[in-house]
PDB file of C-alpha atoms and ligand atoms in Angstrom:
ATOM      1  CA  MET Z   1       0.000   0.000   0.000  1.00 50.00           C
ATOM      2  CA  SER Z   2       1.303   3.432  -0.904  1.00 62.00           C
ATOM      3  CA  ASN Z   3       0.403   6.563   1.009  1.00 83.00           C
ATOM      4  CA  VAL Z   4       0.004   8.594  -2.132  1.00 91.00           C
ATOM      5  CA  GLY Z   5      -3.276  10.545  -2.281  1.00 94.00           C
ATOM      6  CA  LYS Z   6      -6.010  10.545  -4.913  1.00 96.00           C
ATOM      7  CA  LEU Z   7      -6.986  13.155  -7.464  1.00 98.00           C
ATOM      8  CA  ILE Z   8     -10.719  13.593  -8.097  1.00 98.00           C
ATOM      9  CA  VAL Z   9     -11.965  15.739 -10.965  1.00 98.00           C
ATOM     10  CA  ILE Z  10     -15.509  17.086 -10.789  1.00 98.00           C
ATOM     11  CA  SER Z  11     -17.018  18.599 -13.947  1.00 98.00           C
ATOM     12  CA  GLY Z  12     -20.425  19.485 -15.314  1.00 97.00           C
ATOM     13  CA  PRO Z  13     -22.194  22.375 -16.991  1.00 94.00           C
ATOM     14  CA  SER Z  14     -22.245  25.765 -15.318  1.00 90.00           C
ATOM     15  CA  GLY Z  15     -25.262  26.030 -12.989  1.00 92.00           C
ATOM     16  CA  THR Z  16     -25.600  22.264 -12.393  1.00 96.00           C
ATOM     17  CA  GLY Z  17     -24.729  22.659  -8.727  1.00 96.00           C
ATOM     18  CA  LYS Z  18     -21.032  21.686  -8.638  1.00 97.00           C
ATOM     19  CA  GLY Z  19     -20.118  24.480  -6.242  1.00 94.00           C
ATOM     20  CA  THR Z  20     -23.054  23.681  -3.950  1.00 96.00           C
ATOM     21  CA  ILE Z  21     -22.191  19.958  -3.861  1.00 98.00           C
ATOM     22  CA  LEU Z  22     -18.517  20.727  -3.369  1.00 97.00           C
ATOM     23  CA  ARG Z  23     -19.102  22.846  -0.257  1.00 96.00           C
ATOM     24  CA  GLU Z  24     -20.893  19.926   1.397  1.00 97.00           C
ATOM     25  CA  LEU Z  25     -18.351  17.422   0.131  1.00 97.00           C
ATOM     26  CA  LEU Z  26     -15.468  19.331   1.720  1.00 97.00           C
ATOM     27  CA  GLU Z  27     -17.334  19.495   5.038  1.00 97.00           C
ATOM     28  CA  ARG Z  28     -18.134  15.787   5.050  1.00 97.00           C
ATOM     29  CA  THR Z  29     -14.793  14.378   3.866  1.00 96.00           C
ATOM     30  CA  GLY Z  30     -11.159  15.173   4.559  1.00 93.00           C
ATOM     31  CA  ALA Z  31     -10.596  16.156   0.923  1.00 96.00           C
ATOM     32  CA  THR Z  32      -8.688  19.295  -0.094  1.00 97.00           C
ATOM     33  CA  PHE Z  33      -9.900  21.714  -2.766  1.00 97.00           C
ATOM     34  CA  SER Z  34      -7.474  22.859  -5.448  1.00 98.00           C
ATOM     35  CA  VAL Z  35      -7.842  26.632  -5.873  1.00 98.00           C
ATOM     36  CA  SER Z  36      -7.783  27.570  -9.572  1.00 98.00           C
ATOM     37  CA  VAL Z  37      -6.354  30.678 -11.191  1.00 98.00           C
ATOM     38  CA  THR Z  38      -8.683  32.724 -13.406  1.00 98.00           C
ATOM     39  CA  THR Z  39      -8.787  35.935 -15.390  1.00 98.00           C
ATOM     40  CA  ARG Z  40     -12.544  36.333 -14.888  1.00 95.00           C
ATOM     41  CA  ARG Z  41     -13.847  39.136 -12.715  1.00 93.00           C
ATOM     42  CA  ARG Z  42     -14.489  38.466  -9.071  1.00 94.00           C
ATOM     43  CA  ARG Z  43     -18.173  38.052  -8.204  1.00 88.00           C
ATOM     44  CA  PRO Z  44     -19.609  39.796  -5.147  1.00 87.00           C
ATOM     45  CA  GLY Z  45     -18.731  37.773  -2.050  1.00 90.00           C
ATOM     46  CA  GLU Z  46     -15.832  35.890  -3.677  1.00 92.00           C
ATOM     47  CA  ARG Z  47     -12.593  36.225  -1.765  1.00 94.00           C
ATOM     48  CA  GLU Z  48      -9.101  36.008  -3.266  1.00 96.00           C
ATOM     49  CA  GLY Z  49      -7.622  32.539  -2.755  1.00 96.00           C
ATOM     50  CA  GLU Z  50     -10.882  30.878  -1.686  1.00 93.00           C
ATOM     51  CA  ALA Z  51     -12.594  29.623  -4.858  1.00 90.00           C
ATOM     52  CA  PHE Z  52     -10.031  31.292  -7.131  1.00 96.00           C
ATOM     53  CA  TYR Z  53      -6.882  33.335  -7.401  1.00 98.00           C
ATOM     54  CA  PHE Z  54      -7.810  36.284  -9.627  1.00 98.00           C
ATOM     55  CA  VAL Z  55      -5.053  37.371 -12.021  1.00 98.00           C
ATOM     56  CA  ASP Z  56      -4.705  39.435 -15.202  1.00 98.00           C
ATOM     57  CA  ARG Z  57      -4.125  37.865 -18.616  1.00 98.00           C
ATOM     58  CA  ASP Z  58      -0.372  38.573 -18.661  1.00 98.00           C
ATOM     59  CA  THR Z  59       0.137  36.863 -15.313  1.00 98.00           C
ATOM     60  CA  PHE Z  60      -1.919  33.874 -16.453  1.00 98.00           C
ATOM     61  CA  ALA Z  61       0.043  33.596 -19.731  1.00 98.00           C
ATOM     62  CA  GLU Z  62       3.317  33.764 -17.789  1.00 98.00           C
ATOM     63  CA  MET Z  63       2.219  30.912 -15.495  1.00 98.00           C
ATOM     64  CA  VAL Z  64       1.344  28.797 -18.557  1.00 98.00           C
ATOM     65  CA  ARG Z  65       4.663  29.686 -20.217  1.00 98.00           C
ATOM     66  CA  ARG Z  66       6.585  28.597 -17.121  1.00 98.00           C
ATOM     67  CA  GLY Z  67       4.756  25.256 -17.155  1.00 97.00           C
ATOM     68  CA  GLU Z  68       3.097  25.939 -13.809  1.00 98.00           C
ATOM     69  CA  MET Z  69      -0.386  24.721 -14.821  1.00 98.00           C
ATOM     70  CA  LEU Z  70      -1.465  21.101 -14.531  1.00 98.00           C
ATOM     71  CA  GLU Z  71      -4.177  21.995 -17.048  1.00 98.00           C
ATOM     72  CA  TRP Z  72      -5.768  25.167 -18.345  1.00 98.00           C
ATOM     73  CA  ALA Z  73      -8.584  26.188 -20.674  1.00 97.00           C
ATOM     74  CA  GLU Z  74     -10.493  29.143 -22.002  1.00 96.00           C
ATOM     75  CA  VAL Z  75     -14.056  28.990 -20.679  1.00 92.00           C
ATOM     76  CA  PHE Z  76     -16.643  31.590 -21.731  1.00 87.00           C
ATOM     77  CA  GLY Z  77     -13.888  33.908 -22.956  1.00 91.00           C
ATOM     78  CA  GLU Z  78     -11.868  33.803 -19.712  1.00 96.00           C
ATOM     79  CA  MET Z  79      -8.820  31.747 -18.774  1.00 98.00           C
ATOM     80  CA  TYR Z  80      -8.950  29.151 -15.992  1.00 98.00           C
ATOM     81  CA  GLY Z  81      -6.140  26.895 -14.815  1.00 98.00           C
ATOM     82  CA  THR Z  82      -5.006  24.554 -12.048  1.00 98.00           C
ATOM     83  CA  PRO Z  83      -1.610  25.339 -10.485  1.00 98.00           C
ATOM     84  CA  ALA Z  84       0.291  22.031 -10.595  1.00 98.00           C
ATOM     85  CA  GLY Z  85       2.601  22.512  -7.585  1.00 97.00           C
ATOM     86  CA  PRO Z  86       0.039  22.483  -4.756  1.00 97.00           C
ATOM     87  CA  VAL Z  87      -1.826  19.533  -6.328  1.00 97.00           C
ATOM     88  CA  ARG Z  88       1.284  17.383  -6.685  1.00 96.00           C
ATOM     89  CA  LYS Z  89       2.404  18.223  -3.154  1.00 97.00           C
ATOM     90  CA  ALA Z  90      -0.979  17.409  -1.592  1.00 97.00           C
ATOM     91  CA  ILE Z  91      -1.089  14.066  -3.441  1.00 96.00           C
ATOM     92  CA  GLN Z  92       2.441  13.257  -2.283  1.00 96.00           C
ATOM     93  CA  ASP Z  93       1.318  14.053   1.265  1.00 96.00           C
ATOM     94  CA  GLY Z  94      -1.415  11.419   0.908  1.00 96.00           C
ATOM     95  CA  LYS Z  95      -4.330  13.851   0.606  1.00 96.00           C
ATOM     96  CA  THR Z  96      -7.403  13.500  -1.582  1.00 97.00           C
ATOM     97  CA  VAL Z  97      -7.471  16.509  -3.894  1.00 98.00           C
ATOM     98  CA  ILE Z  98     -10.605  17.773  -5.635  1.00 98.00           C
ATOM     99  CA  LEU Z  99     -10.460  19.738  -8.885  1.00 98.00           C
ATOM    100  CA  GLU Z 100     -13.650  21.507  -9.999  1.00 98.00           C
ATOM    101  CA  ILE Z 101     -12.801  22.212 -13.628  1.00 97.00           C
ATOM    102  CA  ASP Z 102     -14.438  22.106 -17.052  1.00 96.00           C
ATOM    103  CA  VAL Z 103     -14.400  19.044 -19.314  1.00 97.00           C
ATOM    104  CA  GLN Z 104     -11.615  20.378 -21.593  1.00 97.00           C
ATOM    105  CA  GLY Z 105      -9.409  20.662 -18.507  1.00 98.00           C
ATOM    106  CA  GLY Z 106     -10.528  17.281 -17.191  1.00 98.00           C
ATOM    107  CA  LEU Z 107      -9.450  15.572 -20.383  1.00 98.00           C
ATOM    108  CA  GLN Z 108      -5.985  17.162 -20.083  1.00 98.00           C
ATOM    109  CA  VAL Z 109      -5.730  15.837 -16.522  1.00 98.00           C
ATOM    110  CA  ALA Z 110      -6.761  12.349 -17.732  1.00 98.00           C
ATOM    111  CA  LYS Z 111      -3.685  12.266 -19.987  1.00 96.00           C
ATOM    112  CA  GLN Z 112      -1.297  13.370 -17.272  1.00 93.00           C
ATOM    113  CA  MET Z 113      -2.670  11.654 -14.190  1.00 94.00           C
ATOM    114  CA  PRO Z 114      -3.817   8.144 -15.128  1.00 90.00           C
ATOM    115  CA  GLY Z 115      -4.871   7.306 -11.570  1.00 93.00           C
ATOM    116  CA  ALA Z 116      -7.366  10.181 -11.288  1.00 97.00           C
ATOM    117  CA  THR Z 117     -11.125   9.697 -10.868  1.00 98.00           C
ATOM    118  CA  PHE Z 118     -13.610  11.663 -12.951  1.00 98.00           C
ATOM    119  CA  VAL Z 119     -17.120  12.629 -11.854  1.00 98.00           C
ATOM    120  CA  LEU Z 120     -19.659  14.303 -14.130  1.00 98.00           C
ATOM    121  CA  ILE Z 121     -22.463  16.216 -12.417  1.00 98.00           C
ATOM    122  CA  LEU Z 122     -25.576  16.339 -14.585  1.00 98.00           C
ATOM    123  CA  PRO Z 123     -28.673  18.570 -14.346  1.00 97.00           C
ATOM    124  CA  PRO Z 124     -32.056  16.791 -14.148  1.00 97.00           C
ATOM    125  CA  SER Z 125     -33.143  18.589 -17.363  1.00 96.00           C
ATOM    126  CA  GLU Z 126     -32.229  21.534 -19.588  1.00 92.00           C
ATOM    127  CA  GLU Z 127     -35.184  23.498 -18.209  1.00 94.00           C
ATOM    128  CA  GLU Z 128     -34.037  22.990 -14.631  1.00 95.00           C
ATOM    129  CA  LEU Z 129     -30.495  24.013 -15.569  1.00 94.00           C
ATOM    130  CA  ALA Z 130     -31.871  27.240 -17.074  1.00 93.00           C
ATOM    131  CA  ARG Z 131     -33.889  27.867 -13.880  1.00 94.00           C
ATOM    132  CA  ARG Z 132     -30.830  27.353 -11.661  1.00 93.00           C
ATOM    133  CA  LEU Z 133     -28.624  29.645 -13.717  1.00 90.00           C
ATOM    134  CA  CYS Z 134     -31.337  32.276 -13.622  1.00 90.00           C
ATOM    135  CA  GLY Z 135     -31.941  31.800  -9.893  1.00 89.00           C
ATOM    136  CA  ARG Z 136     -28.228  32.174  -9.074  1.00 85.00           C
ATOM    137  CA  GLY Z 137     -28.365  35.675 -10.511  1.00 82.00           C
ATOM    138  CA  THR Z 138     -24.625  35.925 -11.205  1.00 79.00           C
ATOM    139  CA  GLU Z 139     -24.829  36.177 -15.004  1.00 82.00           C
ATOM    140  CA  ASP Z 140     -26.606  38.499 -17.389  1.00 87.00           C
ATOM    141  CA  GLN Z 141     -28.949  37.106 -20.039  1.00 89.00           C
ATOM    142  CA  GLU Z 142     -26.254  36.858 -22.728  1.00 89.00           C
ATOM    143  CA  SER Z 143     -23.883  34.984 -20.413  1.00 86.00           C
ATOM    144  CA  ARG Z 144     -26.652  32.590 -19.324  1.00 89.00           C
ATOM    145  CA  LYS Z 145     -27.460  31.883 -22.960  1.00 90.00           C
ATOM    146  CA  ARG Z 146     -23.829  31.019 -23.698  1.00 89.00           C
ATOM    147  CA  ARG Z 147     -23.633  28.751 -20.640  1.00 89.00           C
ATOM    148  CA  LEU Z 148     -26.796  26.890 -21.677  1.00 92.00           C
ATOM    149  CA  GLU Z 149     -25.570  26.479 -25.245  1.00 91.00           C
ATOM    150  CA  LYS Z 150     -22.310  25.048 -23.993  1.00 90.00           C
ATOM    151  CA  ALA Z 151     -23.991  22.667 -21.522  1.00 94.00           C
ATOM    152  CA  ALA Z 152     -25.177  20.031 -24.011  1.00 92.00           C
ATOM    153  CA  GLU Z 153     -21.867  20.114 -25.868  1.00 94.00           C
ATOM    154  CA  GLU Z 154     -19.872  19.708 -22.661  1.00 95.00           C
ATOM    155  CA  ILE Z 155     -21.969  16.745 -21.483  1.00 96.00           C
ATOM    156  CA  ASP Z 156     -21.632  15.129 -24.905  1.00 96.00           C
ATOM    157  CA  THR Z 157     -17.840  15.551 -24.956  1.00 97.00           C
ATOM    158  CA  ALA Z 158     -17.506  14.181 -21.426  1.00 98.00           C
ATOM    159  CA  ILE Z 159     -19.602  11.083 -22.135  1.00 97.00           C
ATOM    160  CA  ARG Z 160     -17.990  10.338 -25.501  1.00 97.00           C
ATOM    161  CA  SER Z 161     -14.495  10.632 -23.996  1.00 97.00           C
ATOM    162  CA  GLY Z 162     -15.066   7.564 -21.826  1.00 96.00           C
ATOM    163  CA  VAL Z 163     -13.095   9.352 -19.097  1.00 98.00           C
ATOM    164  CA  TYR Z 164     -16.020  10.434 -16.867  1.00 98.00           C
ATOM    165  CA  ASN Z 165     -17.079   7.031 -15.601  1.00 93.00           C
ATOM    166  CA  HIS Z 166     -18.926   8.375 -12.536  1.00 98.00           C
ATOM    167  CA  ARG Z 167     -22.132  10.285 -13.324  1.00 98.00           C
ATOM    168  CA  VAL Z 168     -24.322  11.927 -10.736  1.00 98.00           C
ATOM    169  CA  VAL Z 169     -27.623  13.627 -11.569  1.00 98.00           C
ATOM    170  CA  ASN Z 170     -28.106  16.574  -9.215  1.00 98.00           C
ATOM    171  CA  ASP Z 171     -31.878  16.415  -8.770  1.00 98.00           C
ATOM    172  CA  ASP Z 172     -32.297  16.018  -5.023  1.00 98.00           C
ATOM    173  CA  LEU Z 173     -29.282  17.849  -3.582  1.00 98.00           C
ATOM    174  CA  GLU Z 174     -28.796  15.645  -0.523  1.00 98.00           C
ATOM    175  CA  LYS Z 175     -28.871  12.464  -2.625  1.00 98.00           C
ATOM    176  CA  ALA Z 176     -26.364  13.922  -5.066  1.00 98.00           C
ATOM    177  CA  VAL Z 177     -24.052  15.000  -2.227  1.00 98.00           C
ATOM    178  CA  ARG Z 178     -24.196  11.518  -0.696  1.00 98.00           C
ATOM    179  CA  LYS Z 179     -23.307   9.901  -4.013  1.00 98.00           C
ATOM    180  CA  VAL Z 180     -20.294  12.143  -4.505  1.00 98.00           C
ATOM    181  CA  VAL Z 181     -19.206  11.655  -0.874  1.00 98.00           C
ATOM    182  CA  ARG Z 182     -19.374   7.877  -1.409  1.00 97.00           C
ATOM    183  CA  ILE Z 183     -17.240   8.082  -4.554  1.00 97.00           C
ATOM    184  CA  VAL Z 184     -14.647  10.238  -2.780  1.00 97.00           C
ATOM    185  CA  ASN Z 185     -14.529   7.966   0.281  1.00 95.00           C
ATOM    186  CA  GLU Z 186     -14.212   4.846  -1.838  1.00 95.00           C
ATOM    187  CA  GLU Z 187     -11.440   6.330  -3.942  1.00 92.00           C
ATOM    188  CA  SER Z 188      -9.612   7.631  -0.883  1.00 90.00           C
ATOM    189  CA  GLY Z 189      -9.729   4.184   0.704  1.00 85.00           C
ATOM    190  CA  ASN Z 190     -11.957   5.367   3.568  1.00 75.00           C
ATOM    191  CA  GLU Z 191     -14.587   2.674   3.021  1.00 64.00           C
TER     192      GLU Z 191
HETATM  193  P1  LIG K   1     -22.174  25.425 -10.553  1.00 84.86           P
HETATM  194  O1  LIG K   1     -21.103  25.529  -9.507  1.00 84.86           O
HETATM  195  O2  LIG K   1     -22.258  24.073 -11.180  1.00 84.86           O
HETATM  196  O3  LIG K   1     -22.095  26.503 -11.600  1.00 84.86           O
HETATM  197  P2  LIG K   1     -23.964  26.251  -8.372  1.00 84.86           P
HETATM  198  O4  LIG K   1     -23.494  25.371  -7.262  1.00 84.86           O
HETATM  199  O5  LIG K   1     -23.597  27.689  -8.345  1.00 84.86           O
HETATM  200  O6  LIG K   1     -23.585  25.618  -9.818  1.00 84.86           O
HETATM  201  O7  LIG K   1     -25.567  26.102  -8.426  1.00 84.86           O
HETATM  202  C1  LIG K   1     -26.375  26.884  -9.311  1.00 84.86           C
HETATM  203  C2  LIG K   1     -27.689  27.247  -8.603  1.00 84.86           C
HETATM  204  O8  LIG K   1     -28.477  26.060  -8.454  1.00 84.86           O
HETATM  205  C3  LIG K   1     -27.479  27.816  -7.208  1.00 84.86           C
HETATM  206  O9  LIG K   1     -28.391  28.877  -7.022  1.00 84.86           O
HETATM  207  C4  LIG K   1     -27.791  26.621  -6.289  1.00 84.86           C
HETATM  208  O10 LIG K   1     -28.289  27.047  -5.050  1.00 84.86           O
HETATM  209  C5  LIG K   1     -28.842  25.861  -7.085  1.00 84.86           C
HETATM  210  N1  LIG K   1     -28.854  24.399  -6.835  1.00 84.86           N
HETATM  211  C6  LIG K   1     -27.782  23.560  -6.710  1.00 84.86           C
HETATM  212  N2  LIG K   1     -28.171  22.284  -6.540  1.00 84.86           N
HETATM  213  C7  LIG K   1     -29.518  22.280  -6.566  1.00 84.86           C
HETATM  214  C8  LIG K   1     -30.538  21.261  -6.442  1.00 84.86           C
HETATM  215  N3  LIG K   1     -30.219  19.963  -6.269  1.00 84.86           N
HETATM  216  N4  LIG K   1     -31.816  21.636  -6.516  1.00 84.86           N
HETATM  217  C9  LIG K   1     -32.152  22.943  -6.716  1.00 84.86           C
HETATM  218  N5  LIG K   1     -31.260  23.961  -6.827  1.00 84.86           N
HETATM  219  C10 LIG K   1     -29.957  23.638  -6.765  1.00 84.86           C
HETATM  220  P1  LIG K   2     -17.273  29.956 -12.887  1.00 84.86           P
HETATM  221  O1  LIG K   2     -16.594  31.147 -13.491  1.00 84.86           O
HETATM  222  O2  LIG K   2     -18.757  29.927 -13.186  1.00 84.86           O
HETATM  223  O3  LIG K   2     -16.929  29.758 -11.447  1.00 84.86           O
HETATM  224  O4  LIG K   2     -16.677  28.683 -13.636  1.00 84.86           O
HETATM  225  C1  LIG K   2     -16.874  28.568 -15.024  1.00 84.86           C
HETATM  226  C2  LIG K   2     -16.340  27.242 -15.497  1.00 84.86           C
HETATM  227  O5  LIG K   2     -14.916  27.179 -15.353  1.00 84.86           O
HETATM  228  C3  LIG K   2     -16.891  26.008 -14.762  1.00 84.86           C
HETATM  229  O6  LIG K   2     -17.260  25.051 -15.744  1.00 84.86           O
HETATM  230  C4  LIG K   2     -15.704  25.521 -13.954  1.00 84.86           C
HETATM  231  O7  LIG K   2     -15.741  24.109 -13.781  1.00 84.86           O
HETATM  232  C5  LIG K   2     -14.544  25.920 -14.857  1.00 84.86           C
HETATM  233  N1  LIG K   2     -13.262  26.019 -14.134  1.00 84.86           N
HETATM  234  C6  LIG K   2     -13.035  26.539 -12.906  1.00 84.86           C
HETATM  235  N2  LIG K   2     -11.730  26.428 -12.585  1.00 84.86           N
HETATM  236  C7  LIG K   2     -11.132  25.823 -13.632  1.00 84.86           C
HETATM  237  C8  LIG K   2      -9.776  25.406 -13.908  1.00 84.86           C
HETATM  238  O8  LIG K   2      -8.849  25.583 -13.115  1.00 84.86           O
HETATM  239  N3  LIG K   2      -9.545  24.801 -15.105  1.00 84.86           N
HETATM  240  C9  LIG K   2     -10.541  24.587 -16.019  1.00 84.86           C
HETATM  241  N4  LIG K   2     -10.210  23.953 -17.142  1.00 84.86           N
HETATM  242  N5  LIG K   2     -11.806  24.955 -15.796  1.00 84.86           N
HETATM  243  C10 LIG K   2     -12.107  25.569 -14.622  1.00 84.86           C
END
């Protein structure tokens, strides 16, 4: 038995409830969240270094150039990436690390980290996804439209890839949280 930790990648369309599930997951398991770097603007209530590190485009490009990103992608016109150093260190220290990233990024991770686990969070329906995005109130109409258009494509890519072998429909939140907690515990060797 090695003491090396596990990497768990959680993806799914914007508005599916990844962030909501993740908050519960981190409370109920000993897993660590990998804080991404992004060029998108900070939303009200978001604090630097919590969900994201907020940087400008030049800084992001420099990090990519130096090979500091485990993966990175352009999502809705903004850059998002996972700093590799903290992830590799946490795994070496035996921790379970959670990445909440888009499918393009997930597929890059699949190539580099063959032992990782991939979870796709699905909305119960397109209509419900539209309602959730609207209810969250963080995007304008144009941005919501783009997110909805991308949703079907992202799900399709994830399923076709064969990489996302765990799929959780986020209909009843508590049930969805329990399913993801079970996956994380099983993969971490806690069950
Ligand atoms: P994501 O991180 O995938 O973009 P969020 O976690 O921000 O999505 O969730 C989008 C909205 O949907 C939020 O307002 C959240 O409270 C709501 N939501 C999440 N899960 C559920 C659920 N199971 N049922 C109803 N609403 C939900
Ligand atoms: P949001 O800006 O709504 O928080 O996130 C938008 C999208 O970017 C989501 O699909 C989220 O999973 C994705 N994302 C967040 N961080 C990263 C990252 O580090 N890498 C990649 N590839 N996608 C990310």
